[in-house]
N, CA, C and O atoms as a DFTB+ gen file, in Angstrom:
444 C
 N C O
     1  1     103.131     131.133      77.285
     2  2     102.733     129.527      77.298
     3  2     101.381     129.142      76.519
     4  3     100.466     129.959      76.625
     5  1     101.185     128.166      75.866
     6  2      99.968     127.848      75.590
     7  2      98.864     127.204      76.621
     8  3      99.044     126.453      77.580
     9  1      97.741     127.725      76.122
    10  2      96.629     127.744      77.117
    11  2      96.229     126.452      77.222
    12  3      96.293     125.820      76.168
    13  1      95.747     125.741      78.390
    14  2      95.680     124.650      78.702
    15  2      94.173     124.210      79.360
    16  3      93.802     124.755      80.399
    17  1      93.343     123.203      78.697
    18  2      91.920     122.912      79.409
    19  2      92.473     121.853      80.148
    20  3      93.324     121.070      79.724
    21  1      91.876     121.852      81.459
    22  2      91.784     120.831      82.216
    23  2      90.407     120.033      82.015
    24  3      89.245     120.438      82.045
    25  1      91.008     118.615      81.776
    26  2      89.476     117.913      81.543
    27  2      89.314     116.727      82.710
    28  3      90.197     115.887      82.884
    29  1      88.154     116.761      83.440
    30  2      88.220     115.942      84.264
    31  2      87.120     114.807      84.394
    32  3      86.860     114.147      85.400
    33  1      86.474     114.731      83.006
    34  2      85.479     114.081      83.211
    35  2      85.473     113.024      81.909
    36  3      85.985     113.804      81.105
    37  1      85.316     112.138      81.347
    38  2      85.103     111.660      79.867
    39  2      84.219     112.498      79.418
    40  3      84.549     112.851      78.286
    41  1      83.252     112.986      79.763
    42  2      82.155     113.585      78.775
    43  2      83.033     115.271      78.510
    44  3      83.056     115.798      77.398
    45  1      83.586     115.805      79.554
    46  2      84.372     117.059      79.054
    47  2      85.331     116.931      77.769
    48  3      85.294     117.677      76.791
    49  1      86.190     115.848      77.959
    50  2      87.101     115.247      77.286
    51  2      86.309     114.719      75.702
    52  3      86.992     114.720      74.678
    53  1      85.194     114.395      75.676
    54  2      84.372     114.055      74.354
    55  2      83.796     115.891      73.777
    56  3      83.577     116.328      72.647
    57  1      83.725     116.479      74.989
    58  2      83.153     117.693      74.079
    59  2      84.030     118.561      73.664
    60  3      83.747     119.468      72.880
    61  1      85.555     118.296      74.313
    62  2      86.517     119.282      73.974
    63  2      86.891     118.844      72.258
    64  3      87.179     119.624      71.351
    65  1      86.769     117.321      72.196
    66  2      87.220     116.679      70.962
    67  2      86.174     117.296      69.743
    68  3      86.618     117.646      68.650
    69  1      84.863     117.366      70.065
    70  2      83.896     117.458      69.159
    71  2      84.015     119.269      68.821
    72  3      84.013     119.854      67.738
    73  1      84.102     119.741      70.061
    74  2      84.001     121.390      70.038
    75  2      85.327     121.770      69.163
    76  3      85.192     122.828      68.548
    77  1      86.435     121.189      69.010
    78  2      87.482     121.831      68.656
    79  2      87.959     121.124      67.135
    80  3      88.153     119.911      67.216
    81  1      88.124     121.607      66.059
    82  2      88.408     120.939      65.188
    83  2      89.785     120.329      65.232
    84  3      90.077     119.204      64.828
    85  1      90.568     121.188      65.760
    86  2      92.083     120.723      66.118
    87  2      91.998     120.435      67.526
    88  3      91.743     121.353      68.306
    89  1      92.177     119.304      67.921
    90  2      92.080     119.007      69.621
    91  2      93.362     118.113      69.384
    92  3      93.614     117.338      68.461
    93  1      94.213     118.517      70.686
    94  2      95.361     117.739      71.249
    95  2      95.300     117.276      72.293
    96  3      95.468     118.189      73.102
    97  1      95.140     116.269      72.828
    98  2      94.939     115.636      74.075
    99  2      96.334     115.192      75.137
   100  3      96.934     114.156      74.849
   101  1      96.623     115.704      75.889
   102  2      97.758     115.317      76.741
   103  2      97.222     114.380      78.043
   104  3      96.693     114.887      79.032
   105  1      97.450     112.911      77.877
   106  2      96.866     112.163      79.004
   107  2      98.135     111.855      79.828
   108  3      99.236     111.666      79.311
   109  1      97.912     111.824      81.022
   110  2      99.264     111.866      81.997
   111  2      98.572     111.147      83.344
   112  3      97.383     110.960      83.600
   113  1      99.827     110.805      84.136
   114  2      99.479     110.272      85.575
   115  2     100.399     111.213      86.427
   116  3     101.542     111.532      86.099
   117  1      99.836     111.561      87.412
   118  2     100.473     112.529      88.199
   119  2     101.775     111.958      89.112
   120  3     102.720     112.676      89.437
   121  1     101.642     110.482      89.474
   122  2     103.317     110.463      89.774
   123  2     104.156     110.135      88.818
   124  3     105.137     109.609      89.344
   125  1     104.292     110.198      87.317
   126  2     105.045     109.982      86.201
   127  2     105.793     111.068      86.036
   128  3     105.281     112.093      85.585
   129  1     107.063     111.014      86.361
   130  2     108.183     111.724      86.067
   131  2     108.401     112.199      84.761
   132  3     108.552     113.402      84.550
   133  1     108.432     111.314      83.822
   134  2     108.314     111.509      82.129
   135  2     107.125     112.667      81.592
   136  3     107.161     113.605      80.796
   137  1     106.184     112.135      82.376
   138  2     104.927     112.999      82.274
   139  2     105.348     114.571      82.395
   140  3     105.318     115.332      81.428
   141  1     105.651     114.865      83.398
   142  2     106.221     116.137      83.963
   143  2     107.139     116.844      83.340
   144  3     107.058     118.045      83.086
   145  1     108.332     115.873      82.991
   146  2     109.103     116.671      82.052
   147  2     108.678     116.582      80.665
   148  3     109.172     117.503      80.015
   149  1     108.144     116.023      80.162
   150  2     107.329     116.510      78.512
   151  2     106.304     117.336      78.676
   152  3     106.085     118.037      77.688
   153  1     105.667     117.479      79.498
   154  2     104.044     118.747      79.299
   155  2     104.902     119.934      78.899
   156  3     104.641     120.388      77.785
   157  1     106.050     120.638      79.705
   158  2     106.444     122.311      79.334
   159  2     106.768     121.998      77.807
   160  3     106.152     122.705      77.009
   161  1     107.752     120.926      77.204
   162  2     107.908     121.154      75.996
   163  2     106.917     121.011      74.882
   164  3     106.979     121.571      73.788
   165  1     105.779     119.994      75.406
   166  2     104.584     120.034      74.380
   167  2     103.943     121.655      74.581
   168  3     103.524     122.267      73.599
   169  1     103.925     122.179      75.783
   170  2     103.505     123.378      75.589
   171  2     104.321     124.286      74.559
   172  3     103.742     124.947      73.697
   173  1     105.343     124.272      74.672
   174  2     106.419     124.832      73.801
   175  2     106.220     124.895      72.261
   176  3     106.413     125.811      71.461
   177  1     105.768     123.611      72.104
   178  2     105.844     123.278      70.435
   179  2     104.442     123.800      70.109
   180  3     104.264     124.560      69.157
   181  1     103.524     123.419      70.845
   182  2     101.898     123.917      70.459
   183  2     101.451     125.613      70.608
   184  3     100.388     126.228      70.521
   185  1     102.823     125.965      70.868
   186  2     102.743     127.620      71.149
   187  2     102.602     127.853      69.250
   188  3     101.640     128.380      68.691
   189  1     103.472     127.460      68.769
   190  2     103.410     127.545      67.379
   191  2     102.177     127.459      66.533
   192  3     102.009     128.064      65.474
   193  1     101.197     126.512      67.204
   194  2      99.853     126.404      66.134
   195  2      98.591     126.913      67.259
   196  3      97.966     126.294      68.120
   197  1      98.568     128.035      66.894
   198  2      97.602     128.646      67.709
   199  2      95.852     128.371      67.628
   200  3      94.930     128.718      68.366
   201  1      95.915     127.540      66.296
   202  2      94.393     126.778      66.305
   203  2      94.624     125.530      67.009
   204  3      93.552     125.054      67.380
   205  1      95.288     125.065      67.221
   206  2      95.268     123.370      67.830
   207  2      95.282     123.751      69.656
   208  3      96.152     124.265      70.358
   209  1      94.031     123.277      69.945
   210  2      93.569     123.423      71.223
   211  2      94.378     122.503      72.289
   212  3      94.710     121.402      71.851
   213  1      94.631     122.711      73.225
   214  2      95.576     121.654      73.964
   215  2      94.427     121.220      75.366
   216  3      94.053     122.095      76.147
   217  1      94.077     120.073      75.468
   218  2      93.255     119.678      76.822
   219  2      94.097     118.484      77.697
   220  3      94.610     117.483      77.197
   221  1      94.100     118.841      79.065
   222  2      95.377     117.833      79.406
   223  2      94.220     117.040      80.391
   224  3      93.275     117.569      80.976
   225  1      94.600     115.641      80.379
   226  2      93.808     114.782      80.891
   227  2      94.407     113.674      82.160
   228  3      95.272     112.838      81.899
   229  1      93.845     113.810      83.439
   230  2      94.847     112.673      84.137
   231  2      93.988     111.443      84.341
   232  3      92.815     111.395      84.710
   233  1      94.759     110.524      84.045
   234  2      94.319     109.051      83.659
   235  2      93.823     108.708      84.909
   236  3      92.626     108.422      84.887
   237  1      94.336     108.651      85.930
   238  2      93.835     108.097      87.480
   239  2      92.546     108.793      87.842
   240  3      91.644     108.330      88.539
   241  1      92.597     109.968      87.266
   242  2      90.892     110.662      87.343
   243  2      90.183     110.698      86.523
   244  3      89.289     111.518      86.733
   245  1      90.102     110.128      85.507
   246  2      89.315     109.725      84.167
   247  2      89.944     108.513      84.201
   248  3      91.157     108.558      83.997
   249  1      89.494     107.523      84.386
   250  2      90.339     106.454      84.361
   251  2      89.882     105.511      82.980
   252  3      90.654     104.690      82.483
   253  1      88.395     105.794      82.414
   254  2      87.983     105.616      81.209
   255  2      88.749     105.498      80.156
   256  3      88.786     104.617      79.297
   257  1      89.580     106.809      80.340
   258  2      89.780     107.445      78.936
   259  2      91.131     106.587      78.289
   260  3      91.493     106.927      77.162
   261  1      91.908     105.436      79.013
   262  2      92.732     104.816      78.670
   263  2      91.685     103.648      77.976
   264  3      92.127     103.282      76.887
   265  1      90.650     103.112      78.281
   266  2      90.143     102.263      77.482
   267  2      89.610     102.905      76.049
   268  3      89.733     102.322      74.972
   269  1      89.071     104.053      76.201
   270  2      88.586     104.792      74.924
   271  2      89.603     105.042      73.870
   272  3      89.412     104.743      72.692
   273  1      90.869     105.687      74.395
   274  2      91.932     105.797      73.403
   275  2      92.981     104.868      73.226
   276  3      93.972     105.049      72.519
   277  1      92.618     103.467      74.165
   278  2      93.444     102.650      73.994
   279  2      95.309     102.605      74.430
   280  3      96.287     102.193      73.807
   281  1      95.145     103.225      75.744
   282  2      96.552     103.808      76.226
   283  2      96.554     102.563      77.109
   284  3      95.619     102.062      77.734
   285  1      98.231     102.065      76.979
   286  2      98.263     101.663      77.894
   287  2      99.548     102.038      78.767
   288  3      99.945     101.222      79.598
   289  1     100.110     103.083      78.618
   290  2     101.177     103.745      79.245
   291  2     101.185     105.543      79.014
   292  3     100.959     106.181      77.985
   293  1     101.508     105.990      80.290
   294  2     101.517     107.440      80.120
   295  2     102.900     108.048      80.121
   296  3     103.907     107.596      80.666
   297  1     102.795     108.922      79.560
   298  2     101.878     110.146      79.046
   299  2     101.778     109.315      77.420
   300  3     102.458     108.474      76.833
   301  1     100.537     110.092      77.129
   302  2     100.324     109.658      75.528
   303  2      99.698     110.870      74.848
   304  3      98.538     111.078      75.203
   305  1     100.218     111.743      73.921
   306  2      99.827     112.453      73.230
   307  2      98.833     112.121      71.791
   308  3      98.998     111.313      70.877
   309  1      97.881     113.012      72.029
   310  2      97.296     112.663      70.821
   311  2      96.547     113.637      69.938
   312  3      95.666     114.317      70.463
   313  1      96.814     113.776      68.621
   314  2      96.519     114.975      67.838
   315  2      95.210     114.696      67.432
   316  3      95.251     113.581      66.912
   317  1      93.816     115.233      67.395
   318  2      92.399     114.714      66.842
   319  2      91.992     115.888      65.910
   320  3      91.998     117.078      66.227
   321  1      91.750     115.528      65.087
   322  2      91.201     116.282      63.794
   323  2      89.810     115.933      63.670
   324  3      89.453     114.787      63.398
   325  1      88.867     117.070      63.898
   326  2      87.294     116.345      63.678
   327  2      86.897     114.969      64.134
   328  3      86.201     114.167      63.513
   329  1      87.634     114.773      65.711
   330  2      87.250     113.990      66.121
   331  2      87.782     112.514      65.964
   332  3      87.252     111.513      66.447
   333  1      88.947     112.564      65.186
   334  2      89.680     111.293      64.372
   335  2      91.324     111.487      65.162
   336  3      91.970     112.531      65.247
   337  1      91.585     110.538      65.515
   338  2      92.970     110.412      65.946
   339  2      93.934     110.782      64.265
   340  3      93.642     110.217      63.211
   341  1      94.982     111.752      64.394
   342  2      95.859     111.677      63.520
   343  2      97.319     111.433      63.561
   344  3      97.984     111.149      62.565
   345  1      97.851     111.575      64.934
   346  2      98.750     111.902      65.600
   347  2      98.786     111.039      67.150
   348  3      97.932     111.286      68.002
   349  1      99.632     110.242      67.329
   350  2     100.139     109.806      68.594
   351  2     101.512     109.548      69.290
   352  3     102.121     108.500      69.072
   353  1     101.875     110.270      69.920
   354  2     103.317     109.775      70.485
   355  2     103.086     109.337      71.803
   356  3     102.046     109.635      72.390
   357  1     104.036     108.605      72.353
   358  2     104.120     108.080      73.689
   359  2     105.180     108.648      74.469
   360  3     105.576     109.756      74.106
   361  1     105.767     108.070      75.550
   362  2     106.858     108.478      76.437
   363  2     107.739     108.985      75.974
   364  3     108.033     110.140      76.282
   365  1     108.370     108.333      75.167
   366  2     109.588     108.586      74.380
   367  2     109.161     109.585      73.147
   368  3     109.144     109.078      72.025
   369  1     108.848     110.844      73.270
   370  2     108.628     111.643      72.236
   371  2     109.702     112.082      71.869
   372  3     110.543     112.508      72.662
   373  1     109.886     112.046      70.339
   374  2     111.038     113.111      69.687
   375  2     110.321     114.585      69.109
   376  3     109.570     114.554      68.134
   377  1     110.567     115.560      69.654
   378  2     109.681     116.854      69.506
   379  2     110.089     117.355      68.175
   380  3     109.288     118.032      67.530
   381  1     111.238     117.090      67.715
   382  2     111.845     117.370      66.384
   383  2     110.832     116.736      65.529
   384  3     110.099     117.526      64.934
   385  1     110.640     115.528      65.347
   386  2     109.533     114.635      64.563
   387  2     107.925     115.064      64.863
   388  3     107.058     114.877      64.010
   389  1     107.718     115.494      65.812
   390  2     106.402     115.665      66.151
   391  2     105.731     116.983      65.564
   392  3     104.631     117.185      65.050
   393  1     107.038     117.961      65.893
   394  2     106.946     119.071      65.247
   395  2     106.539     119.290      63.950
   396  3     105.694     120.114      63.601
   397  1     107.335     118.318      63.038
   398  2     107.598     118.176      61.558
   399  2     106.041     117.693      61.414
   400  3     105.405     118.284      60.542
   401  1     105.534     116.954      61.968
   402  2     104.365     116.283      61.533
   403  2     102.999     117.312      61.903
   404  3     102.074     117.437      61.100
   405  1     103.025     117.921      63.054
   406  2     102.288     119.112      63.258
   407  2     102.352     120.295      62.372
   408  3     101.389     121.056      62.274
   409  1     103.462     120.472      61.723
   410  2     103.552     121.281      60.600
   411  2     102.900     121.082      59.585
   412  3     101.977     121.838      59.283
   413  1     103.268     119.929      58.774
   414  2     102.486     119.510      57.628
   415  2     100.654     119.588      57.690
   416  3      99.835     120.116      56.938
   417  1     100.524     118.826      58.905
   418  2      98.866     118.817      59.189
   419  2      98.702     120.481      59.395
   420  3      97.945     120.914      58.526
   421  1      99.021     121.170      59.981
   422  2      98.350     122.346      60.649
   423  2      98.366     123.142      59.099
   424  3      97.335     123.732      58.776
   425  1      99.549     123.149      58.149
   426  2      99.347     123.977      57.290
   427  2      98.136     123.397      56.268
   428  3      97.829     124.132      55.329
   429  1      97.675     122.547      56.365
   430  2      95.918     121.649      55.555
   431  2      95.027     122.505      56.300
   432  3      94.053     122.828      55.620
   433  1      95.030     122.917      57.307
   434  2      93.977     123.296      58.150
   435  2      94.015     124.692      58.541
   436  3      93.029     125.344      58.884
   437  1      95.394     125.180      58.460
   438  2      94.941     126.671      59.027
   439  2      94.273     127.683      58.069
   440  3      94.400     127.859      56.857
   441  1      93.666     128.171      58.826
   442  2      92.768     129.446      58.201
   443  2      92.970     130.694      57.676
   444  3      92.011     131.371      57.305
């Protein structure tokens, strides 16, 4: 399974994004059943992309994350490249489409 970095402050989120060229943020809330269902599938997809780093943020613990990334509902999946958002998916994730987008982007950045 894909390794996950738990991000518990906005400073940790900022550091995670700036220190990883390819970073993927998973923003969730603990009471969200959709969030719990989507996360294992996301980890499975990201397993094919070893250079994409996965960070998980509890929006109830890091409340400012919603404002910073304009999040209205959880879960939100964000692919950040060099600190800029390239892919955004929300609670109704089509994993086939997400995988296609990631594949195209990953080929450009793979070393």
